[in-house]
């Protein structure tokens, strides 16, 4: 495997592998050699495609390990059930890393951006991810064929997710997981999901100094 940019030599590739391994260990996740290999191949594709398609503002592969791979994997233990929808997946985040780590689950990766969905489709094809289905659609026109046990979003604003028909898509019981930066004190209208208040979890992402939080909303 070769990496674009700074990761064009075996030493740089080893550095990426070591950082990913150390970060996964810090998160308490056991990465097998094949799972780690798939994650690094996904990273290589993201670096390569990013040159032409501007999939992410992060250019440095070493930064991508923390800001994209480990940040995505940090919510792994909050996943519930076996059907997961990633809303506004962009370049496949957090859906692709989570799908690689959880081959027993099925993931639907939803985005309206054609070039990003094309990238995700290519990742699915090249990595042989049989448990991932890319979907190009706007949130408001998406009509899923079934309900999801977990719905996750990393890039879409919380209010936009809550205004969308996500409550209709979520199974009962189910989990809506909203990945955010700084903790917000603004109240969220979660009445369509449950009478229980949202749970806010502070995430500690290895090699990432910025604040990260997860808003967990449960449907009962």
C-alpha positions as MATLAB code, in Angstrom:
seq = 'XXXXXXXXXXXXXXXXXXXXXXXXXXXXXXXXXXXXXXXXXXXXXXXXXXXXXXXXXXXXXXXXXXXXXXXXXXXXXXXXXXXXXXXXXXXXXXXXXXXXXXXXXXXXXXXXXXXXXXXXXXXXXXXXXXXXXXXXXXXXXXXXXXXXXXXXXXXXXXXXXXXXXXXXXXXXXXXXXXXXXXXXXXXXXXXXXXXXXXXXXXXXXXXXXXXXXXXXXXXX';
ca = [
       0.000    0.000    0.000;
       1.240    3.486   -0.824;
      -0.017    6.702    0.671;
      -0.247   10.109   -0.951;
       1.378   13.224    0.384;
       3.644   12.729    3.341;
       3.030    8.981    3.517;
       4.968    7.888    0.450;
       7.629    5.763    2.153;
       7.581    2.678    4.391;
       8.578    4.719    7.433;
       5.627    7.054    7.033;
       3.269    4.123    6.489;
       4.601    2.491    9.640;
       3.952    5.729   11.516;
       0.336    5.743   10.391;
      -0.079    2.112   11.391;
       1.476    2.705   14.802;
      -0.710    5.737   15.481;
      -3.854    3.892   14.479;
      -2.916    0.874   16.596;
      -2.067    3.000   19.632;
      -5.238    5.057   19.254;
      -7.466    2.008   18.939;
      -5.853    0.501   22.019;
      -6.467    3.724   23.962;
     -10.126    3.523   22.936;
     -10.283   -0.055   24.189;
     -10.877   -1.453   20.721;
      -9.232   -4.649   19.587;
      -8.078   -4.209   15.985;
      -7.195   -7.390   14.150;
      -4.533   -7.160   11.467;
      -7.106   -7.406    8.682;
      -9.358   -4.707   10.194;
      -6.373   -2.393   10.635;
      -5.307   -3.091    7.068;
      -8.739   -2.146    5.751;
      -8.750    1.084    7.753;
      -5.349    2.045    6.353;
      -6.474    1.215    2.809;
      -9.514    3.441    3.319;
      -7.191    6.195    4.536;
      -4.980    5.749    1.457;
      -7.993    6.102   -0.827;
      -9.187    9.181    1.048;
      -5.780   10.839    0.671;
      -5.617    9.989   -3.035;
      -9.161   11.072   -3.945;
      -8.917   14.177   -1.793;
      -6.391   15.672   -4.208;
      -8.967   15.921   -6.984;
     -12.327   15.900   -5.213;
     -11.721   17.935   -2.051;
     -13.494   15.408    0.170;
     -12.066   16.808    3.413;
     -10.177   19.906    4.513;
      -7.678   17.703    6.352;
      -4.701   16.995    4.072;
      -2.124   15.392    6.342;
      -2.580   11.581    6.552;
      -1.284   11.523   10.121;
      -3.919   14.080   11.128;
      -6.541   12.041    9.308;
      -5.828    9.084   11.582;
      -6.994   11.086   14.605;
      -9.518   13.471   13.044;
     -11.256   10.907   10.854;
     -10.460    7.296   11.791;
     -10.140    7.491   15.577;
     -12.832   10.158   15.898;
     -15.216    7.823   14.058;
     -14.207    4.746   16.047;
     -14.653    6.611   19.353;
     -18.427    6.041   19.160;
     -18.216    2.329   18.338;
     -19.339    1.155   21.764;
     -22.469    3.342   21.557;
     -23.812    1.539   18.489;
     -27.029   -0.375   19.129;
     -28.508   -3.237   17.145;
     -27.518   -4.411   13.687;
     -28.925   -1.784   11.256;
     -27.089    1.540   11.205;
     -27.819    4.673    9.158;
     -25.095    7.323    8.777;
     -26.785   10.626    7.814;
     -24.618   13.116    5.933;
     -21.782   10.615    5.663;
     -19.676   12.774    3.315;
     -16.539   10.768    2.593;
     -17.884    7.836    4.605;
     -17.383    9.183    8.106;
     -18.071    7.738   10.576;
     -19.794    4.963    8.615;
     -16.864    3.331    6.805;
     -14.546    2.976    9.851;
     -17.448    1.694   11.968;
     -18.489   -0.775    9.267;
     -14.922   -2.063    9.005;
     -14.810   -2.645   12.751;
     -18.331   -4.148   12.885;
     -18.728   -6.510    9.911;
     -21.659   -8.181   11.686;
     -23.732   -4.979   11.332;
     -25.228   -3.528    8.146;
     -24.654    0.144    7.357;
     -26.465    2.574    5.066;
     -24.397    5.688    4.230;
     -26.586    8.609    3.156;
     -25.438   11.804    1.445;
     -26.721   14.118   -1.289;
     -23.266   14.995   -2.666;
     -22.659   12.948   -5.805;
     -18.860   13.043   -5.797;
     -18.691   11.957   -2.174;
     -21.136    9.100   -2.703;
     -19.099    7.996   -5.738;
     -16.033    7.884   -3.516;
     -17.871    5.823   -0.913;
     -19.059    3.417   -3.597;
     -15.485    2.980   -4.801;
     -14.314    2.314   -1.237;
     -17.024   -0.325   -0.803;
     -15.994   -1.946   -4.094;
     -12.227   -1.923   -3.547;
     -12.347   -2.970    0.109;
     -15.080   -5.564   -0.417;
     -17.351   -4.120    2.270;
     -20.421   -6.291    1.780;
     -22.101   -4.756    4.840;
     -22.191   -1.184    3.446;
     -24.790    0.347    1.116;
     -24.087    3.914   -0.137;
     -27.232    5.986   -0.785;
     -27.365    9.284   -2.675;
     -30.374   11.249   -1.494;
     -31.370   14.401    0.322;
     -32.522   13.809    3.895;
     -35.997   15.181    3.253;
     -36.629   12.909    0.246;
     -35.043    9.723    1.624;
     -37.457    6.811    1.937;
     -35.761    3.869    3.672;
     -37.107    0.356    3.213;
     -36.940   -0.409    6.927;
     -36.182    1.076   10.307;
     -32.712    1.461   11.835;
     -31.553    0.439   15.280;
     -28.939    3.222   15.282;
     -28.887    6.510   13.365;
     -25.646    8.464   13.556;
     -24.576   11.838   12.194;
     -21.198   13.536   12.357;
     -21.574   16.555   10.077;
     -25.252   17.559   10.069;
     -26.473   20.091   12.654;
     -28.419   18.541   15.522;
     -31.510   20.696   14.911;
     -31.563   19.685   11.238;
     -31.395   16.011   12.179;
     -34.206   16.397   14.695;
     -36.383   18.276   12.187;
     -35.878   15.517    9.607;
     -38.037   12.348    9.686;
     -35.390   10.540   11.733;
     -37.862    9.639   14.470;
     -39.888    7.758   11.832;
     -36.786    5.902   10.658;
     -35.611    4.847   14.108;
     -36.651    1.501   15.526;
     -37.939    1.159   19.082;
     -35.782    0.580   20.973;
     -33.158    2.524   19.074;
     -30.408    5.128   19.370;
     -29.838    8.468   17.673;
     -26.173    9.461   18.003;
     -25.110   13.036   17.201;
     -21.367   13.713   17.108;
     -20.461   17.271   18.118;
     -17.540   19.457   19.127;
     -18.105   21.616   22.171;
     -20.984   20.730   24.453;
     -23.989   22.936   23.801;
     -26.364   24.251   26.439;
     -29.124   24.863   23.900;
     -32.145   22.640   24.588;
     -33.019   20.052   21.939;
     -36.560   19.027   21.094;
     -36.382   15.254   21.388;
     -40.061   14.688   22.164;
     -40.562   12.676   18.969;
     -38.100   10.075   20.245;
     -38.560    9.724   23.978;
     -39.579   11.584   27.091;
     -36.136   10.914   28.541;
     -33.554   13.679   28.375;
     -30.678   13.259   25.905;
     -27.482   11.850   27.348;
     -24.311   13.811   26.613;
     -21.039   11.866   26.613;
     -17.647   13.528   26.514;
     -15.397   11.684   24.086;
     -11.662   11.359   24.497;
     -10.165   10.869   21.035;
      -6.479    9.874   21.065;
      -4.110   12.416   19.468;
      -6.941   14.951   19.175;
      -6.824   18.020   21.410;
     -10.172   19.549   20.452;
     -13.363   18.961   22.428;
     -15.618   16.145   21.224;
     -19.030   15.126   22.550;
     -21.720   12.618   21.683;
     -25.424   13.370   22.167;
     -27.280   10.100   22.660;
     -31.062   10.121   22.216;
     -32.920    6.888   22.945;
     -36.236    5.753   21.548;
     -37.994    3.340   23.856;
];
